[in-house]
Each structure stands twice: as C-alpha cells, then as structure tokens.
PDB file of C-alpha atoms in Angstrom:
ATOM      1  CA  LEU A   1       3.737   8.339  10.282  1.00  0.00           C
ATOM      2  CA  GLU A   2       6.311   5.876  12.046  1.00  0.00           C
ATOM      3  CA  SER A   3       5.040   6.619  15.480  1.00  0.00           C
ATOM      4  CA  SER A   4       1.282   6.215  14.384  1.00  0.00           C
ATOM      5  CA  LEU A   5       2.219   2.928  12.739  1.00  0.00           C
ATOM      6  CA  LEU A   6       3.333   1.638  16.138  1.00  0.00           C
ATOM      7  CA  THR A   7      -0.175   1.987  17.633  1.00  0.00           C
ATOM      8  CA  GLN A   8      -1.688   0.020  14.807  1.00  0.00           C
ATOM      9  CA  PRO A   9      -2.625  -3.584  15.305  1.00  0.00           C
ATOM     10  CA  TRP A  10      -1.167  -6.373  12.867  1.00  0.00           C
ATOM     11  CA  ALA A  11      -3.707  -7.811  10.613  1.00  0.00           C
ATOM     12  CA  SER A  12      -3.685 -11.182   8.939  1.00  0.00           C
ATOM     13  CA  VAL A  13      -4.131 -10.678   5.130  1.00  0.00           C
ATOM     14  CA  CYS A  14      -3.919 -13.143   1.973  1.00  0.00           C
ATOM     15  CA  PHE A  15      -2.526 -11.751  -1.282  1.00  0.00           C
ATOM     16  CA  GLY A  16      -3.371 -14.614  -3.721  1.00  0.00           C
ATOM     17  CA  GLU A  17      -2.579 -17.776  -2.092  1.00  0.00           C
ATOM     18  CA  ALA A  18       0.016 -16.351   0.499  1.00  0.00           C
ATOM     19  CA  ALA A  19      -0.901 -15.179   4.007  1.00  0.00           C
ATOM     20  CA  PHE A  20       1.099 -12.004   5.664  1.00  0.00           C
ATOM     21  CA  LEU A  21       0.494  -9.957   8.599  1.00  0.00           C
ATOM     22  CA  ALA A  22       0.301  -6.353   7.515  1.00  0.00           C
ATOM     23  CA  LYS A  23      -0.257  -2.698   9.164  1.00  0.00           C
ATOM     24  CA  ALA A  24      -0.551   0.739   7.540  1.00  0.00           C
ATOM     25  CA  CYS A  25      -0.950   4.227   8.382  1.00  0.00           C
ATOM     26  CA  PHE A  26      -2.326   6.796   5.780  1.00  0.00           C
ATOM     27  CA  ARG A  27      -2.307  10.621   6.177  1.00  0.00           C
ATOM     28  CA  ASP A  28      -2.455  13.504   4.062  1.00  0.00           C
ATOM     29  CA  THR A  29       1.285  13.852   3.909  1.00  0.00           C
ATOM     30  CA  GLY A  30       1.783  10.195   2.744  1.00  0.00           C
ATOM     31  CA  TYR A  31       1.792   6.630   3.930  1.00  0.00           C
ATOM     32  CA  ILE A  32       3.763   3.954   5.569  1.00  0.00           C
ATOM     33  CA  LEU A  33       3.201   0.113   5.057  1.00  0.00           C
ATOM     34  CA  LEU A  34       4.498  -2.996   6.819  1.00  0.00           C
ATOM     35  CA  ILE A  35       4.141  -6.527   5.662  1.00  0.00           C
ATOM     36  CA  SER A  36       5.640  -9.573   7.060  1.00  0.00           C
ATOM     37  CA  ASP A  37       5.582 -13.262   6.207  1.00  0.00           C
ATOM     38  CA  LEU A  38       6.881 -14.261   9.792  1.00  0.00           C
ATOM     39  CA  SER A  39      10.443 -14.800   8.418  1.00  0.00           C
ATOM     40  CA  SER A  40      10.895 -11.207   6.810  1.00  0.00           C
ATOM     41  CA  VAL A  41       9.553  -7.696   7.321  1.00  0.00           C
ATOM     42  CA  TRP A  42       9.291  -5.240   4.481  1.00  0.00           C
ATOM     43  CA  TYR A  43       8.134  -1.759   4.542  1.00  0.00           C
ATOM     44  CA  GLU A  44       7.313   1.244   2.155  1.00  0.00           C
ATOM     45  CA  SER A  45       7.060   4.970   3.340  1.00  0.00           C
ATOM     46  CA  ALA A  46       6.036   7.399   0.642  1.00  0.00           C
ATOM     47  CA  ASP A  47       5.475  11.245   0.928  1.00  0.00           C
ATOM     48  CA  THR A  48       3.131  13.283  -1.258  1.00  0.00           C
ATOM     49  CA  GLU A  49       5.993  13.875  -3.739  1.00  0.00           C
ATOM     50  CA  ALA A  50       6.585  10.149  -4.180  1.00  0.00           C
ATOM     51  CA  VAL A  51       2.817   9.304  -4.371  1.00  0.00           C
ATOM     52  CA  GLY A  52       2.193  12.116  -7.049  1.00  0.00           C
ATOM     53  CA  GLN A  53       5.143  10.732  -9.191  1.00  0.00           C
ATOM     54  CA  ARG A  54       3.903   7.167  -8.945  1.00  0.00           C
ATOM     55  CA  SER A  55       0.369   8.093  -9.493  1.00  0.00           C
ATOM     56  CA  LYS A  56       1.382   9.765 -12.694  1.00  0.00           C
ATOM     57  CA  GLU A  57       3.149   6.787 -13.950  1.00  0.00           C
ATOM     58  CA  LEU A  58       0.685   3.980 -13.144  1.00  0.00           C
ATOM     59  CA  ASN A  59      -2.642   6.164 -13.808  1.00  0.00           C
ATOM     60  CA  LYS A  60      -2.026   8.513 -16.751  1.00  0.00           C
ATOM     61  CA  ARG A  61      -5.765   8.721 -17.389  1.00  0.00           C
ATOM     62  CA  LEU A  62      -6.501   9.928 -13.811  1.00  0.00           C
ATOM     63  CA  THR A  63      -5.871  13.641 -12.834  1.00  0.00           C
ATOM     64  CA  VAL A  64      -6.855  13.976  -9.218  1.00  0.00           C
ATOM     65  CA  HIS A  65      -4.812  15.732  -6.434  1.00  0.00           C
ATOM     66  CA  VAL A  66      -2.364  13.525  -4.587  1.00  0.00           C
ATOM     67  CA  SER A  67      -4.519  13.645  -1.497  1.00  0.00           C
ATOM     68  CA  SER A  68      -7.186  11.858  -3.435  1.00  0.00           C
ATOM     69  CA  PHE A  69      -4.906   8.903  -4.199  1.00  0.00           C
ATOM     70  CA  LEU A  70      -3.832   8.860  -0.542  1.00  0.00           C
ATOM     71  CA  HIS A  71      -7.536   8.746   0.399  1.00  0.00           C
ATOM     72  CA  ARG A  72      -8.563   6.026  -2.205  1.00  0.00           C
ATOM     73  CA  LEU A  73      -5.438   3.866  -1.045  1.00  0.00           C
ATOM     74  CA  SER A  74      -6.519   4.126   2.748  1.00  0.00           C
ATOM     75  CA  ASN A  75     -10.062   3.165   1.408  1.00  0.00           C
ATOM     76  CA  LEU A  76      -8.589   0.276  -0.084  1.00  0.00           C
ATOM     77  CA  MET A  77      -6.228  -1.077   2.407  1.00  0.00           C
ATOM     78  CA  CYS A  78      -7.786  -0.365   5.776  1.00  0.00           C
ATOM     79  CA  PRO A  79     -10.997  -2.469   4.981  1.00  0.00           C
ATOM     80  CA  LEU A  80      -8.449  -5.262   3.656  1.00  0.00           C
ATOM     81  CA  LEU A  81      -6.602  -4.829   7.158  1.00  0.00           C
ATOM     82  CA  ALA A  82     -10.034  -4.998   8.982  1.00  0.00           C
ATOM     83  CA  GLY A  83     -10.848  -8.290   7.502  1.00  0.00           C
ATOM     84  CA  GLN A  84     -13.446  -6.727   5.062  1.00  0.00           C
ATOM     85  CA  PRO A  85     -11.732  -6.512   1.710  1.00  0.00           C
ATOM     86  CA  ASP A  86     -13.555  -4.977  -1.173  1.00  0.00           C
ATOM     87  CA  THR A  87     -14.496  -7.709  -3.898  1.00  0.00           C
ATOM     88  CA  ALA A  88     -13.782  -5.153  -6.616  1.00  0.00           C
ATOM     89  CA  THR A  89     -10.253  -4.774  -5.878  1.00  0.00           C
ATOM     90  CA  SER A  90      -7.622  -7.288  -6.381  1.00  0.00           C
ATOM     91  CA  PHE A  91      -4.130  -7.661  -4.763  1.00  0.00           C
ATOM     92  CA  SER A  92      -1.092  -9.505  -5.791  1.00  0.00           C
ATOM     93  CA  CYS A  93       2.134  -9.904  -4.128  1.00  0.00           C
ATOM     94  CA  HIS A  94       5.481 -10.513  -5.690  1.00  0.00           C
ATOM     95  CA  PRO A  95       8.352 -11.200  -3.429  1.00  0.00           C
ATOM     96  CA  THR A  96      12.097 -11.383  -4.455  1.00  0.00           C
ATOM     97  CA  ALA A  97      15.292 -11.910  -2.500  1.00  0.00           C
ATOM     98  CA  THR A  98      15.293  -8.245  -1.683  1.00  0.00           C
ATOM     99  CA  SER A  99      11.925  -6.885  -1.966  1.00  0.00           C
ATOM    100  CA  LEU A 100       8.339  -7.323  -2.114  1.00  0.00           C
ATOM    101  CA  SER A 101       5.823  -5.724  -4.608  1.00  0.00           C
ATOM    102  CA  LEU A 102       2.185  -5.485  -3.697  1.00  0.00           C
ATOM    103  CA  HIS A 103      -0.007  -4.700  -6.877  1.00  0.00           C
ATOM    104  CA  VAL A 104      -3.334  -3.104  -6.180  1.00  0.00           C
ATOM    105  CA  LYS A 105      -5.851  -3.070  -9.129  1.00  0.00           C
ATOM    106  CA  SER A 106      -9.422  -1.059  -8.467  1.00  0.00           C
ATOM    107  CA  GLU A 107     -11.424   1.967 -10.041  1.00  0.00           C
ATOM    108  CA  LEU A 108     -11.558   5.469  -9.190  1.00  0.00           C
ATOM    109  CA  SER A 109     -14.288   7.441 -10.680  1.00  0.00           C
ATOM    110  CA  GLY A 110     -15.099   4.827 -13.057  1.00  0.00           C
ATOM    111  CA  LEU A 111     -11.469   4.742 -14.409  1.00  0.00           C
ATOM    112  CA  PRO A 112      -9.075   1.880 -13.685  1.00  0.00           C
ATOM    113  CA  PHE A 113      -7.011   2.636 -10.581  1.00  0.00           C
ATOM    114  CA  TYR A 114      -3.521   0.827 -10.156  1.00  0.00           C
ATOM    115  CA  TRP A 115      -1.024   1.053  -7.385  1.00  0.00           C
ATOM    116  CA  ASP A 116       2.190  -0.684  -6.549  1.00  0.00           C
ATOM    117  CA  PHE A 117       3.667  -0.753  -2.948  1.00  0.00           C
ATOM    118  CA  HIS A 118       7.485  -1.004  -3.425  1.00  0.00           C
ATOM    119  CA  CYS A 119       8.646  -2.599  -0.123  1.00  0.00           C
ATOM    120  CA  CYS A 120      12.232  -3.050   0.838  1.00  0.00           C
ATOM    121  CA  PRO A 121      13.461  -5.078   4.072  1.00  0.00           C
ATOM    122  CA  ALA A 122      12.571  -3.038   7.275  1.00  0.00           C
ATOM    123  CA  PRO A 123      15.424  -2.102   9.440  1.00  0.00           C
ATOM    124  CA  VAL A 124      15.639  -3.821  12.667  1.00  0.00           C
ATOM    125  CA  GLU A 125      14.775  -0.712  14.883  1.00  0.00           C
ATOM    126  CA  MET A 126      11.446  -0.512  12.895  1.00  0.00           C
ATOM    127  CA  VAL A 127      10.542  -4.224  13.497  1.00  0.00           C
TER     128      VAL A 127
END
C-alpha cells in the first residue's frame, strides 16, 4: 500500500472550514491515508482486521463483508480527492496536538454509515 500511495497525487480538500492536502490508496487488503495542513502530516494505515473491528464498533446495524466497507470508503474518498465530493456525505476533521480524526457520515444500503480515520503523525521517511 505504501508504495502505491507514492504514485497518488496530492489533492486539495476541505473538511469543514479547514483546507488540507490529502492522498489515499484503497485495496482489498486495507487502506492508507495521508493528510497534511502544510505544517504537519498525519497518516493512517489499516488492514482488513482493523477495518472489520472498527466497522463493527461504528456500524452495528450493518453486517457486510470487510471488502464492502473498503469499497464504500474508496467510493467516498476517491471522488472527494478528485474534486467531486458526494453531497450526501459529510466529512469533519478534529485535529489535536498528537493526532487527527477524520469523521465520515454517509449511507450504505439505506442505512447510516459512519467511519472514523484515526491518523497519527507520519514518520519522516513516509513524508
């Protein structure tokens, strides 16, 4: 995933009132996300086990395979990164001194769909 992320272009995105640069890579085996406000860079990398666990915590009413969650996350993030966000999806960003949380609210199969990206500071070699 990390090597695939290197080939992805940075995209300008807004979460609420704040502007960021972001890039992401989604696969059947997980995802990796990089977000920067030009003074800090945060990332999250999650494999299928982590995605499955978080999906159960955040979406108790949805019982779909992990690959469906990854596909949905890709379908929400990729248009946003391409400058064509889905108007039915909301993103909110909550930075702290040591982390950045990106909260996503949408729908999947007619039910509410929630996701939280829990990003930590990116290592220098990744940046």
